[in-house]
Amino acid sequence: MAESCDRKLFLGGRLKRLRRELDLTQTAMAADLGVSPSYLNHIERNQRPVTAQLLLRLAETYDVDLRALNQGGVGEAELAEVFADPLFAGISVPRHEMLQLGEDLPGAAEALIRLYRSLAEQRGRARIEAEHGGIETGTPSDWVRDHVQSRNNHFAELDTLGEALHAALFDPAGGVRDSFEAAARARLAARHHLTVRVMPTEVMVEWTRRFDPHRRRLLLSETLGPSSRAFAVAYQLALSEHGAELEAMTEAARPPDEATRRLLKVSLTNTLAAATLMPYGPFQTTAEETGYDLGRLTARFGVSFEQAAHRLTTLSRPTARGVPFFLMRVDQAGNISKRYASGAFPFSRFGGACPRWRLHSAFRTPGRIVTQIIETPEGGRWFTLARTVDRQGHDAFTEGQDLAIGLGCELKHAHRLTYARGLDLTAPEVTPIGPACRLCLRHPCAERAAPPLDRALAVDDWAKSVSPYPFEAG
């Protein structure tokens, strides 16, 4: 009996669900219960158990049936069926984790099950369409992105190879140093009997880089700038020196089809090229010493703003970690073509970004870095910077089609960045944002582009909201 009384009761997920059903903030509920907001926050995160006294206050304050509060959530059998799917191959989800998910986070568990049911239905329709219409299914780019993100955008083995290859390009005695491109060209010629030629646009047509295996030539378009040309040479050098290792890493990832396999190999080769141009040790040290000054990094390593920004998202070596950045690249229409993170990512994984984020307004000030501190609905704060960049091979085909790069980190890391100097990081000016509009429940919002998926529109012909899509509260 004593053992039963001494057992700690963790009901964080259910308490949070109750608070949301009552439409209360943590501060409001904490005041009602006579506890501090931080204490309630710890309980909701299961960092503190629920005491008998607090249970009694809940029952008295909100007329809660304690038996209902202590009921289990989604059944184990349903979750076991979901996680048994081949989609989750290689991910071990033990029984106690499924029980915890179903009991402490029933809303999330139910959402997962609904998504899985929808996936099963789509699979069934896709099979019928494929059998009768020959429709191809699958998204290689999504698979590759997920694989890269599963590694937190960090491939230690490629960083090691890149550092060694960079060191091999230059005189270890510290003599006169050629440019990276010149040194890489010399190594390609000496070790691989391969030459590099810059060709006119009318010869290359839409290609910016092509390898001719018969004549052992790497052909580069004249539209490539110096940093893009150096990266193209680094790519060919990485493939020539470590093709076997790249192939082995590609096969070890077990891509589902040939298109995905090829795309993954290209992604890994790009990663090795970046690690050769910007070797981990010197790049991470320079980043720390300069306060992650992208101007200094681009000048020191002869790379573009985008190349340096992308490299910053890969600095996750355990013995020399950099600031955990996320990166997003968009065009002027809002299409996302890059999305990487070495840690947490504040936006919707599959949707777009919030229009209140200044990434989109960077197009108004081409070439200038704009900074912003944003706050997500759950209270997370992020320091971000954004700037426009040109497309690779900027020519008649891409005239005026600039891109914008958004880079950011959790606010707690901002003091390490030169771009945050002079700002009050303890009481900053913050812009509240949401995830993609169809997932965001923040209201009202004049920038909203679409209503939330799970909310009904609340259109009133007697009044007009600042939001183009007013919706009903859940």
XYZ file of C-alpha atoms in Angstrom:
474
model
C 0.000 0.000 0.000
C 2.813 2.364 0.912
C 4.502 1.615 -2.401
C 1.304 2.555 -4.232
C 1.017 5.834 -2.325
C 4.658 6.714 -2.957
C 4.399 6.124 -6.715
C 4.953 9.376 -8.607
C 2.194 10.423 -10.979
C 3.222 12.093 -14.228
C 0.230 13.491 -16.129
C 1.886 16.285 -18.082
C 0.308 15.519 -21.448
C -3.184 15.171 -20.016
C -2.887 18.309 -17.935
C -1.759 20.250 -20.997
C -4.721 18.865 -22.963
C -7.104 19.916 -20.193
C -5.642 23.431 -20.142
C -6.083 23.771 -23.882
C -9.648 22.477 -23.712
C -10.322 25.201 -21.138
C -8.633 27.746 -23.429
C -6.230 28.842 -20.688
C -2.639 29.996 -20.844
C -0.095 28.472 -18.502
C -0.022 31.748 -16.570
C -3.800 31.800 -16.134
C -4.036 28.168 -15.015
C -1.080 28.595 -12.660
C -2.848 31.563 -11.032
C -6.058 29.545 -10.668
C -4.196 26.691 -8.989
C -1.988 28.857 -6.810
C 1.325 27.709 -8.315
C 3.991 29.443 -10.370
C 3.903 29.284 -14.198
C 7.369 27.695 -14.220
C 6.191 24.950 -11.844
C 3.179 24.240 -14.076
C 5.452 24.205 -17.107
C 7.654 21.564 -15.448
C 4.593 19.442 -14.675
C 3.335 19.650 -18.272
C 6.765 18.570 -19.510
C 6.753 15.626 -17.050
C 9.738 17.066 -15.238
C 7.733 17.185 -11.992
C 5.060 14.749 -10.750
C 1.504 15.835 -10.004
C 0.939 15.998 -6.238
C -2.238 14.943 -4.435
C -2.814 18.552 -3.380
C -2.651 19.756 -6.976
C -5.090 17.043 -8.089
C -7.557 18.208 -5.467
C -7.192 21.827 -6.594
C -7.822 20.745 -10.191
C -10.984 18.931 -9.165
C -12.260 21.860 -7.099
C -11.285 24.654 -9.504
C -12.393 23.136 -12.818
C -14.907 20.480 -11.672
C -12.700 17.778 -13.183
C -13.425 14.061 -12.766
C -10.035 12.767 -11.611
C -10.850 9.302 -12.915
C -11.223 10.736 -16.435
C -7.942 12.620 -16.045
C -6.175 9.388 -15.175
C -7.615 7.344 -18.042
C -5.277 6.021 -20.674
C -4.986 7.460 -24.142
C -4.715 5.816 -27.556
C -4.484 2.024 -27.519
C -1.155 0.254 -27.797
C -2.411 -2.096 -30.514
C -3.149 0.753 -32.940
C 0.265 2.307 -32.427
C 1.972 -1.071 -32.734
C 0.309 -1.519 -36.124
C 1.536 1.893 -37.285
C 5.141 1.344 -36.202
C 5.195 -2.140 -37.736
C 4.923 -0.579 -41.191
C 8.061 -0.917 -43.390
C 8.071 2.884 -43.557
C 9.571 2.836 -40.045
C 12.167 0.172 -40.793
C 15.327 0.804 -38.797
C 13.512 2.836 -36.129
C 13.135 0.929 -32.890
C 10.081 1.997 -30.896
C 9.883 -0.161 -27.743
C 6.597 -0.962 -26.075
C 7.118 1.443 -23.172
C 7.593 4.347 -25.590
C 4.360 3.480 -27.400
C 2.554 3.291 -24.065
C 3.957 6.662 -23.038
C 2.957 8.234 -26.345
C -0.583 6.863 -26.124
C -1.090 7.755 -22.465
C 0.738 11.066 -22.089
C 0.264 12.495 -25.579
C -3.020 11.034 -26.838
C -3.651 13.940 -29.173
C -0.313 13.452 -30.901
C -0.858 9.692 -31.022
C -4.293 10.110 -32.592
C -2.867 12.563 -35.123
C -0.189 10.031 -36.030
C -2.788 7.313 -36.523
C -4.934 9.572 -38.705
C -1.928 10.446 -40.850
C -1.089 6.770 -41.185
C -4.638 5.947 -42.245
C -4.499 8.694 -44.831
C -1.174 7.323 -46.080
C -2.661 3.827 -46.339
C -5.569 5.171 -48.376
C -3.233 7.076 -50.681
C -1.120 3.964 -51.151
C -4.209 2.041 -52.166
C -5.237 4.697 -54.681
C -1.669 4.935 -56.008
C -1.535 1.164 -56.562
C -4.798 1.258 -58.505
C -3.622 4.229 -60.593
C -0.249 2.611 -61.236
C -1.872 -0.641 -62.347
C -4.306 1.077 -64.691
C -2.530 4.250 -65.703
C 1.170 3.579 -65.266
C 1.518 6.510 -62.857
C 4.878 6.639 -61.105
C 4.840 7.318 -57.358
C 7.552 8.370 -54.950
C 9.528 11.550 -54.256
C 13.305 11.039 -54.410
C 14.055 14.583 -53.230
C 11.927 14.104 -50.106
C 13.641 10.791 -49.355
C 17.107 12.320 -49.721
C 16.148 15.333 -47.611
C 14.839 13.067 -44.858
C 17.998 10.948 -44.968
C 20.235 14.013 -44.692
C 18.131 15.415 -41.867
C 18.238 12.081 -40.016
C 21.978 12.726 -39.736
C 21.370 16.326 -38.589
C 22.994 17.396 -41.840
C 26.362 16.119 -40.577
C 28.500 13.405 -42.177
C 31.627 13.021 -40.060
C 33.297 10.662 -42.517
C 32.977 13.182 -45.346
C 34.364 15.977 -43.156
C 37.427 13.822 -42.441
C 37.938 13.063 -46.142
C 37.466 16.727 -47.035
C 40.044 17.941 -44.526
C 42.612 15.442 -45.801
C 41.951 16.312 -49.438
C 42.197 20.049 -48.762
C 45.530 19.562 -46.981
C 46.834 17.483 -49.887
C 46.160 20.300 -52.363
C 48.713 22.680 -50.888
C 52.393 22.696 -50.022
C 52.637 21.443 -46.413
C 55.868 23.442 -46.005
C 53.854 26.663 -46.225
C 55.151 27.900 -49.556
C 53.287 30.113 -51.996
C 49.684 28.990 -52.042
C 47.697 28.786 -55.254
C 43.987 29.448 -55.292
C 41.816 26.447 -54.460
C 40.644 26.167 -58.055
C 44.184 26.249 -59.434
C 45.403 23.653 -56.922
C 42.401 21.398 -57.587
C 42.859 21.666 -61.357
C 46.509 20.722 -60.995
C 45.628 17.634 -58.923
C 42.925 16.567 -61.381
C 45.468 16.800 -64.218
C 48.334 15.076 -62.370
C 46.447 12.251 -60.662
C 43.412 11.730 -62.875
C 44.548 12.998 -66.307
C 41.558 15.283 -66.397
C 41.450 18.827 -67.743
C 39.025 21.662 -67.017
C 37.705 23.966 -69.715
C 35.383 26.961 -69.534
C 32.954 26.909 -72.459
C 30.644 29.500 -74.059
C 26.970 29.544 -73.133
C 25.877 28.582 -76.637
C 27.939 25.384 -76.371
C 26.813 24.442 -72.854
C 23.155 25.456 -73.520
C 21.349 24.773 -70.187
C 24.242 22.952 -68.517
C 26.507 24.694 -66.026
C 28.777 21.659 -65.540
C 29.311 18.545 -67.671
C 31.914 15.803 -67.515
C 33.090 14.238 -70.774
C 34.482 10.814 -69.762
C 35.790 10.011 -73.245
C 38.021 13.069 -73.560
C 38.577 13.295 -69.786
C 37.340 16.873 -69.683
C 35.264 18.801 -67.179
C 33.318 21.464 -69.073
C 32.129 24.526 -67.151
C 29.796 27.255 -68.375
C 31.193 30.756 -68.684
C 28.149 31.956 -66.712
C 29.567 30.496 -63.482
C 31.118 32.993 -61.095
C 34.447 32.278 -59.356
C 32.914 30.613 -56.279
C 30.534 28.450 -58.340
C 33.377 27.455 -60.662
C 35.575 26.490 -57.700
C 32.734 24.406 -56.259
C 32.224 22.629 -59.590
C 35.930 21.722 -59.683
C 35.750 20.594 -56.039
C 32.775 18.382 -56.921
C 34.706 16.677 -59.721
C 37.755 16.271 -57.498
C 35.652 14.710 -54.724
C 34.107 12.276 -57.190
C 37.464 11.397 -58.740
C 39.303 10.888 -55.437
C 36.583 9.250 -53.348
C 34.063 7.821 -55.776
C 34.250 4.381 -54.140
C 33.536 5.761 -50.648
C 30.656 7.886 -51.943
C 29.188 4.875 -53.729
C 29.481 2.742 -50.589
C 27.757 5.403 -48.457
C 24.988 5.692 -51.022
C 24.355 1.944 -51.075
C 24.512 1.699 -47.275
C 21.600 4.157 -47.039
C 19.456 1.712 -49.050
C 17.625 4.203 -51.286
C 14.357 2.796 -52.658
C 14.997 3.266 -56.382
C 17.585 4.299 -58.952
C 16.511 7.945 -59.160
C 16.771 8.333 -55.396
C 20.123 6.556 -55.366
C 21.555 8.949 -57.953
C 20.169 12.003 -56.180
C 21.592 10.848 -52.844
C 25.026 10.310 -54.381
C 24.942 13.830 -55.822
C 23.987 15.191 -52.392
C 26.830 13.315 -50.679
C 29.294 14.447 -53.332
C 28.184 18.047 -52.830
C 28.766 17.591 -49.095
C 32.293 16.290 -49.697
C 33.004 19.138 -52.133
C 31.946 21.664 -49.479
C 34.063 19.883 -46.861
C 37.063 20.131 -49.215
C 36.552 23.810 -50.012
C 35.757 24.653 -46.379
C 37.575 22.049 -44.228
C 35.837 21.537 -40.906
C 38.578 22.533 -38.467
C 39.708 25.806 -40.093
C 36.153 26.758 -41.060
C 34.688 26.180 -37.586
C 37.608 27.995 -35.921
C 37.280 30.985 -38.269
C 33.519 31.064 -37.721
C 33.952 31.215 -33.941
C 36.757 33.788 -34.071
C 34.829 36.132 -36.386
C 31.430 35.792 -34.695
C 30.095 33.806 -37.662
C 30.722 36.744 -39.968
C 29.655 35.440 -43.371
C 31.567 38.178 -45.153
C 34.820 37.073 -43.525
C 34.058 33.401 -44.201
C 33.339 33.971 -47.882
C 36.553 35.988 -48.287
C 38.746 33.537 -46.339
C 37.572 30.419 -48.182
C 36.715 31.895 -51.576
C 33.089 30.747 -51.478
C 29.703 32.363 -51.973
C 27.350 33.603 -49.263
C 25.058 30.626 -49.849
C 27.914 28.105 -49.748
C 29.201 29.498 -46.449
C 25.702 29.679 -44.950
C 24.963 26.092 -45.966
C 28.261 24.928 -44.470
C 27.324 26.541 -41.150
C 24.401 24.098 -40.848
C 26.795 21.126 -40.865
C 29.058 22.007 -37.916
C 28.030 19.221 -35.527
C 31.348 17.542 -34.756
C 31.092 16.481 -31.072
C 34.510 17.907 -30.163
C 34.038 21.192 -32.042
C 30.381 22.044 -32.420
C 29.333 25.241 -34.090
C 26.137 27.193 -33.536
C 23.245 24.881 -34.545
C 21.806 26.769 -37.497
C 18.840 26.091 -39.741
C 18.709 27.299 -43.348
C 15.918 27.881 -45.832
C 16.145 29.077 -49.443
C 13.155 30.518 -51.308
C 12.445 32.206 -54.614
C 10.320 35.306 -55.110
C 7.181 33.170 -55.444
C 7.824 31.598 -52.043
C 8.854 28.173 -53.366
C 11.288 26.446 -51.021
C 14.269 24.773 -52.695
C 16.484 24.165 -49.644
C 15.650 23.330 -46.059
C 18.415 22.135 -43.717
C 19.019 22.149 -39.986
C 21.768 20.944 -37.664
C 19.285 21.006 -34.779
C 15.729 22.198 -34.257
C 13.752 23.815 -37.069
C 11.017 26.361 -36.258
C 8.902 26.036 -39.394
C 6.582 23.467 -40.911
C 8.567 20.577 -42.321
C 6.399 20.140 -45.398
C 4.745 23.551 -45.807
C 6.143 27.007 -46.356
C 7.365 29.620 -43.902
C 5.455 32.357 -42.107
C 5.097 35.546 -44.207
C 5.944 37.569 -41.085
C 9.500 36.235 -41.255
C 11.745 38.765 -43.026
C 13.153 36.118 -45.332
C 10.433 37.099 -47.778
C 11.012 40.847 -47.448
C 14.751 40.417 -48.166
C 13.907 40.832 -51.862
C 13.111 44.502 -51.155
C 16.743 45.153 -50.144
C 18.868 42.995 -52.495
C 22.300 42.109 -51.143
C 21.648 43.472 -47.638
C 21.472 41.316 -44.522
C 18.315 41.857 -42.473
C 18.013 40.465 -38.961
C 14.977 39.585 -36.875
C 14.099 37.840 -33.622
C 11.052 35.630 -34.013
C 8.920 33.712 -31.535
C 7.033 30.519 -32.366
C 3.626 29.653 -30.852
C 5.128 27.372 -28.208
C 7.382 30.197 -26.961
C 10.637 29.339 -28.722
C 12.724 32.343 -29.722
C 15.094 32.447 -32.696
C 17.628 34.927 -34.055
C 17.504 35.006 -37.845
C 19.177 36.778 -40.732
C 18.236 36.844 -44.398
C 19.811 38.027 -47.633
C 19.241 37.663 -51.364
C 21.654 35.665 -53.533
C 21.934 35.055 -57.265
C 21.116 31.752 -58.844
C 24.032 29.662 -60.041
C 24.822 30.441 -63.656
C 23.115 33.861 -63.618
C 22.466 34.578 -67.299
C 19.699 35.259 -69.803
C 17.816 32.172 -68.634
C 17.694 33.311 -64.982
C 17.661 37.104 -65.296
C 16.029 38.659 -62.248
C 15.204 35.348 -60.593
C 17.114 35.994 -57.379
C 16.793 33.725 -54.357
C 16.746 34.534 -50.657
C 18.641 32.665 -47.952
C 17.322 32.575 -44.396
C 19.660 31.472 -41.612
C 18.809 31.239 -37.947
C 19.519 29.734 -34.537
C 17.881 29.589 -31.126
C 18.130 32.939 -29.359
C 20.318 31.466 -26.613
C 23.143 31.165 -29.179
C 22.755 34.677 -30.626
C 25.415 36.229 -28.370
C 28.013 34.295 -30.402
C 27.033 36.078 -33.626
C 28.456 39.374 -34.806
C 25.046 40.220 -36.294
C 23.469 40.329 -32.810
C 25.970 42.755 -31.292
C 24.345 45.850 -29.871
C 20.967 44.159 -29.472
C 19.290 43.630 -26.112
C 19.001 39.857 -26.117
C 17.501 39.701 -22.627
C 14.439 41.783 -23.516
C 14.460 41.832 -27.317
C 11.907 43.133 -29.785
C 10.192 39.952 -30.937
C 7.986 39.169 -33.940
C 5.442 36.401 -33.248
C 5.235 33.955 -36.149
C 3.522 30.683 -36.892
C 4.256 27.608 -38.989
C 2.832 27.364 -42.520
C -0.502 29.225 -42.732
C -2.545 26.021 -43.028
C -1.071 24.820 -39.735
C -1.031 28.138 -37.884
C -3.752 28.942 -35.324
C -2.574 32.502 -34.589
C -5.425 34.978 -35.098
C -5.951 37.618 -36.252
C -3.193 37.872 -38.858
C -3.246 40.270 -41.797
C -0.551 38.257 -43.584
C -2.479 34.968 -43.508
C -2.529 33.306 -46.951
C -4.826 30.377 -46.126
C -7.141 29.242 -43.310
C -6.015 26.497 -40.904
C -6.785 22.988 -42.124
C -8.731 22.023 -38.997
C -10.727 25.213 -38.442
C -13.973 26.344 -40.061
C -14.099 29.792 -41.643
C -16.012 32.405 -39.666
C -17.190 34.710 -42.456
C -19.431 37.572 -41.330
C -21.101 39.802 -43.907
C -21.640 42.439 -41.180
C -17.971 42.871 -40.316
C -14.539 42.582 -41.901
C -11.478 41.214 -40.095
C -7.897 42.305 -40.729
C -7.360 38.659 -41.632
C -8.571 37.556 -45.062
C -9.473 34.177 -43.495
C -11.090 34.600 -40.060
C -11.797 31.228 -38.498
C -13.655 29.734 -35.592
C -11.860 28.872 -32.370
C -11.223 25.180 -31.822
